[in-house]
């Protein structure tokens, strides 16, 4: 018995060490909350261990019945998850909230005036409200909402897309919002760059904006590519964007830290029906393309999830 007891103690210690490692998120994987080409505007979940091979959950059925239009998710200081998107009928921007990524409830209907009635000379469409994106900044304890909007008075068509600019508002509680402002003021050959699908990420003390250059390839070689700008401050000024990460005809980027904390994954829609993966050791690049099995997937966002969350999602869906 004296020889067996230490062995049992060692086994128990190893068991609890493994459990603790799982709880801290050192294992787990990724969650992709997205739409499908075959069911645009509805919420679907896919999960992956390695970020390359994905499993569509819930027998390829919707996660719930609500319309989500371009869902984007971030985690707040309270540990809860917040999803921004747009309802279809009546069309309006909406914020959802979840404690566990399993069940979502409407947190509040966001003010339409933020997107439609501002002093910027640009007004977001009233169908998807500029595909709003959400970022929580721990340093300032504020959420930033970004969206794109065309210039007032421009008829819908190629010039309508060329006039797109990115705007933002800040809020702590989704009740009080700062006045909407334009986010990017680029220079040189990118001075009149149209921008959509901008997401914000932070690495170290710096902020990075991952943006689609919405100009046309016949106007500039970098048209319809994904590019990146950086800033020492959340609200800028942001640097002129760097060289494209992707070829033309890519959009809707979502960026997530890689498992293990070394490097980043960028998922980009090679539209209109599949997502591709780009990886880099830092947000400054350089980025390399990696094949995935994300076929028929439309706009969404990727999150890191820990082992408990991974198993819960796989079990519940």
PDB file of N, CA and C in Angstrom, residues 194-234:
ATOM      1  N   UNK A 194     -11.879  53.432 -51.407  1.00  0.00           N
ATOM      2  CA  UNK A 194     -13.151  52.990 -50.842  1.00  0.00           C
ATOM      3  C   UNK A 194     -12.878  51.827 -49.890  1.00  0.00           C
ATOM      4  N   UNK A 195     -13.542  51.826 -48.737  1.00  0.00           N
ATOM      5  CA  UNK A 195     -13.272  50.797 -47.731  1.00  0.00           C
ATOM      6  C   UNK A 195     -14.576  50.192 -47.225  1.00  0.00           C
ATOM      7  N   UNK A 196     -14.582  48.866 -47.100  1.00  0.00           N
ATOM      8  CA  UNK A 196     -15.687  48.166 -46.463  1.00  0.00           C
ATOM      9  C   UNK A 196     -15.120  47.025 -45.620  1.00  0.00           C
ATOM     10  N   UNK A 197     -15.978  46.397 -44.830  1.00  0.00           N
ATOM     11  CA  UNK A 197     -15.640  45.173 -44.079  1.00  0.00           C
ATOM     12  C   UNK A 197     -14.442  45.355 -43.147  1.00  0.00           C
ATOM     13  N   UNK A 198     -14.295  46.530 -42.552  1.00  0.00           N
ATOM     14  CA  UNK A 198     -13.138  46.783 -41.683  1.00  0.00           C
ATOM     15  C   UNK A 198     -13.331  46.147 -40.309  1.00  0.00           C
ATOM     16  N   UNK A 199     -12.340  45.374 -39.868  1.00  0.00           N
ATOM     17  CA  UNK A 199     -12.327  44.829 -38.512  1.00  0.00           C
ATOM     18  C   UNK A 199     -11.074  45.316 -37.801  1.00  0.00           C
ATOM     19  N   UNK A 200     -11.174  45.490 -36.492  1.00  0.00           N
ATOM     20  CA  UNK A 200     -10.065  45.999 -35.685  1.00  0.00           C
ATOM     21  C   UNK A 200      -9.543  44.886 -34.784  1.00  0.00           C
ATOM     22  N   UNK A 201      -8.221  44.793 -34.678  1.00  0.00           N
ATOM     23  CA  UNK A 201      -7.579  43.869 -33.752  1.00  0.00           C
ATOM     24  C   UNK A 201      -6.437  44.608 -33.046  1.00  0.00           C
ATOM     25  N   UNK A 202      -6.055  44.100 -31.875  1.00  0.00           N
ATOM     26  CA  UNK A 202      -4.958  44.701 -31.131  1.00  0.00           C
ATOM     27  C   UNK A 202      -3.875  43.664 -30.884  1.00  0.00           C
ATOM     28  N   UNK A 203      -2.629  44.069 -31.058  1.00  0.00           N
ATOM     29  CA  UNK A 203      -1.476  43.214 -30.772  1.00  0.00           C
ATOM     30  C   UNK A 203      -0.441  44.070 -30.063  1.00  0.00           C
ATOM     31  N   UNK A 204      -0.082  43.674 -28.835  1.00  0.00           N
ATOM     32  CA  UNK A 204       0.806  44.508 -28.047  1.00  0.00           C
ATOM     33  C   UNK A 204       0.112  45.805 -27.703  1.00  0.00           C
ATOM     34  N   UNK A 205       0.756  46.916 -28.015  1.00  0.00           N
ATOM     35  CA  UNK A 205       0.157  48.229 -27.751  1.00  0.00           C
ATOM     36  C   UNK A 205      -0.423  48.864 -29.006  1.00  0.00           C
ATOM     37  N   UNK A 206      -0.368  48.136 -30.123  1.00  0.00           N
ATOM     38  CA  UNK A 206      -0.815  48.702 -31.384  1.00  0.00           C
ATOM     39  C   UNK A 206      -2.150  48.146 -31.853  1.00  0.00           C
ATOM     40  N   UNK A 207      -2.832  48.923 -32.688  1.00  0.00           N
ATOM     41  CA  UNK A 207      -4.118  48.536 -33.261  1.00  0.00           C
ATOM     42  C   UNK A 207      -3.951  48.325 -34.760  1.00  0.00           C
ATOM     43  N   UNK A 208      -4.680  47.348 -35.273  1.00  0.00           N
ATOM     44  CA  UNK A 208      -4.597  47.011 -36.685  1.00  0.00           C
ATOM     45  C   UNK A 208      -6.002  46.992 -37.283  1.00  0.00           C
ATOM     46  N   UNK A 209      -6.145  47.618 -38.434  1.00  0.00           N
ATOM     47  CA  UNK A 209      -7.402  47.601 -39.178  1.00  0.00           C
ATOM     48  C   UNK A 209      -7.218  46.728 -40.404  1.00  0.00           C
ATOM     49  N   UNK A 210      -8.042  45.687 -40.502  1.00  0.00           N
ATOM     50  CA  UNK A 210      -8.013  44.796 -41.656  1.00  0.00           C
ATOM     51  C   UNK A 210      -9.190  45.194 -42.534  1.00  0.00           C
ATOM     52  N   UNK A 211      -8.932  45.572 -43.782  1.00  0.00           N
ATOM     53  CA  UNK A 211      -9.883  46.306 -44.603  1.00  0.00           C
ATOM     54  C   UNK A 211      -9.974  45.689 -45.999  1.00  0.00           C
ATOM     55  N   UNK A 212     -11.161  45.752 -46.573  1.00  0.00           N
ATOM     56  CA  UNK A 212     -11.271  45.458 -48.000  1.00  0.00           C
ATOM     57  C   UNK A 212     -11.149  46.763 -48.788  1.00  0.00           C
ATOM     58  N   UNK A 213     -10.230  46.783 -49.750  1.00  0.00           N
ATOM     59  CA  UNK A 213     -10.104  47.896 -50.686  1.00  0.00           C
ATOM     60  C   UNK A 213     -11.219  47.738 -51.720  1.00  0.00           C
ATOM     61  N   UNK A 214     -12.239  48.589 -51.625  1.00  0.00           N
ATOM     62  CA  UNK A 214     -13.447  48.395 -52.420  1.00  0.00           C
ATOM     63  C   UNK A 214     -13.384  49.047 -53.797  1.00  0.00           C
ATOM     64  N   UNK A 215     -12.232  49.541 -54.181  1.00  0.00           N
ATOM     65  CA  UNK A 215     -12.099  50.035 -55.546  1.00  0.00           C
ATOM     66  C   UNK A 215     -12.073  48.860 -56.529  1.00  0.00           C
ATOM     67  N   UNK A 216     -12.212  49.156 -57.796  1.00  0.00           N
ATOM     68  CA  UNK A 216     -12.281  48.107 -58.806  1.00  0.00           C
ATOM     69  C   UNK A 216     -10.881  47.805 -59.350  1.00  0.00           C
ATOM     70  N   UNK A 217     -10.618  46.540 -59.688  1.00  0.00           N
ATOM     71  CA  UNK A 217      -9.294  46.180 -60.221  1.00  0.00           C
ATOM     72  C   UNK A 217      -8.928  46.955 -61.484  1.00  0.00           C
ATOM     73  N   UNK A 218      -9.912  47.361 -62.275  1.00  0.00           N
ATOM     74  CA  UNK A 218      -9.591  48.158 -63.463  1.00  0.00           C
ATOM     75  C   UNK A 218      -9.173  49.579 -63.095  1.00  0.00           C
ATOM     76  N   UNK A 219      -9.494  50.013 -61.859  1.00  0.00           N
ATOM     77  CA  UNK A 219      -9.074  51.338 -61.387  1.00  0.00           C
ATOM     78  C   UNK A 219      -7.677  51.307 -60.781  1.00  0.00           C
ATOM     79  N   UNK A 220      -7.365  50.221 -60.100  1.00  0.00           N
ATOM     80  CA  UNK A 220      -6.082  50.075 -59.406  1.00  0.00           C
ATOM     81  C   UNK A 220      -5.780  48.592 -59.222  1.00  0.00           C
ATOM     82  N   UNK A 221      -4.516  48.195 -59.292  1.00  0.00           N
ATOM     83  CA  UNK A 221      -4.164  46.774 -59.133  1.00  0.00           C
ATOM     84  C   UNK A 221      -4.541  46.200 -57.766  1.00  0.00           C
ATOM     85  N   UNK A 222      -4.752  47.067 -56.769  1.00  0.00           N
ATOM     86  CA  UNK A 222      -5.073  46.570 -55.430  1.00  0.00           C
ATOM     87  C   UNK A 222      -6.578  46.557 -55.159  1.00  0.00           C
ATOM     88  N   UNK A 223      -7.385  46.817 -56.190  1.00  0.00           N
ATOM     89  CA  UNK A 223      -8.822  46.826 -56.013  1.00  0.00           C
ATOM     90  C   UNK A 223      -9.369  45.465 -55.622  1.00  0.00           C
ATOM     91  N   UNK A 224     -10.350  45.466 -54.699  1.00  0.00           N
ATOM     92  CA  UNK A 224     -11.031  44.255 -54.220  1.00  0.00           C
ATOM     93  C   UNK A 224     -10.082  43.287 -53.510  1.00  0.00           C
ATOM     94  N   UNK A 225      -9.031  43.819 -52.875  1.00  0.00           N
ATOM     95  CA  UNK A 225      -8.122  43.000 -52.077  1.00  0.00           C
ATOM     96  C   UNK A 225      -8.301  43.315 -50.596  1.00  0.00           C
ATOM     97  N   UNK A 226      -7.685  42.491 -49.752  1.00  0.00           N
ATOM     98  CA  UNK A 226      -7.659  42.744 -48.317  1.00  0.00           C
ATOM     99  C   UNK A 226      -6.318  43.369 -47.963  1.00  0.00           C
ATOM    100  N   UNK A 227      -6.374  44.508 -47.270  1.00  0.00           N
ATOM    101  CA  UNK A 227      -5.165  45.238 -46.904  1.00  0.00           C
ATOM    102  C   UNK A 227      -5.213  45.589 -45.422  1.00  0.00           C
ATOM    103  N   UNK A 228      -4.120  46.108 -44.891  1.00  0.00           N
ATOM    104  CA  UNK A 228      -4.033  46.354 -43.467  1.00  0.00           C
ATOM    105  C   UNK A 228      -3.371  47.697 -43.184  1.00  0.00           C
ATOM    106  N   UNK A 229      -3.934  48.394 -42.171  1.00  0.00           N
ATOM    107  CA  UNK A 229      -3.360  49.646 -41.691  1.00  0.00           C
ATOM    108  C   UNK A 229      -3.156  49.529 -40.186  1.00  0.00           C
ATOM    109  N   UNK A 230      -2.319  50.370 -39.608  1.00  0.00           N
ATOM    110  CA  UNK A 230      -2.022  50.274 -38.176  1.00  0.00           C
ATOM    111  C   UNK A 230      -2.046  51.648 -37.525  1.00  0.00           C
ATOM    112  N   UNK A 231      -2.174  51.637 -36.183  1.00  0.00           N
ATOM    113  CA  UNK A 231      -2.241  52.887 -35.432  1.00  0.00           C
ATOM    114  C   UNK A 231      -1.823  52.626 -33.991  1.00  0.00           C
ATOM    115  N   UNK A 232      -1.304  53.649 -33.350  1.00  0.00           N
ATOM    116  CA  UNK A 232      -1.001  53.555 -31.917  1.00  0.00           C
ATOM    117  C   UNK A 232      -2.243  53.800 -31.081  1.00  0.00           C
ATOM    118  N   UNK A 233      -3.326  54.265 -31.715  1.00  0.00           N
ATOM    119  CA  UNK A 233      -4.559  54.597 -31.009  1.00  0.00           C
ATOM    120  C   UNK A 233      -5.736  53.890 -31.665  1.00  0.00           C
ATOM    121  N   UNK A 234      -6.723  53.522 -30.866  1.00  0.00           N
ATOM    122  CA  UNK A 234      -7.896  52.826 -31.383  1.00  0.00           C
ATOM    123  C   UNK A 234      -8.581  53.596 -32.495  1.00  0.00           C
TER     124      UNK A 234
END
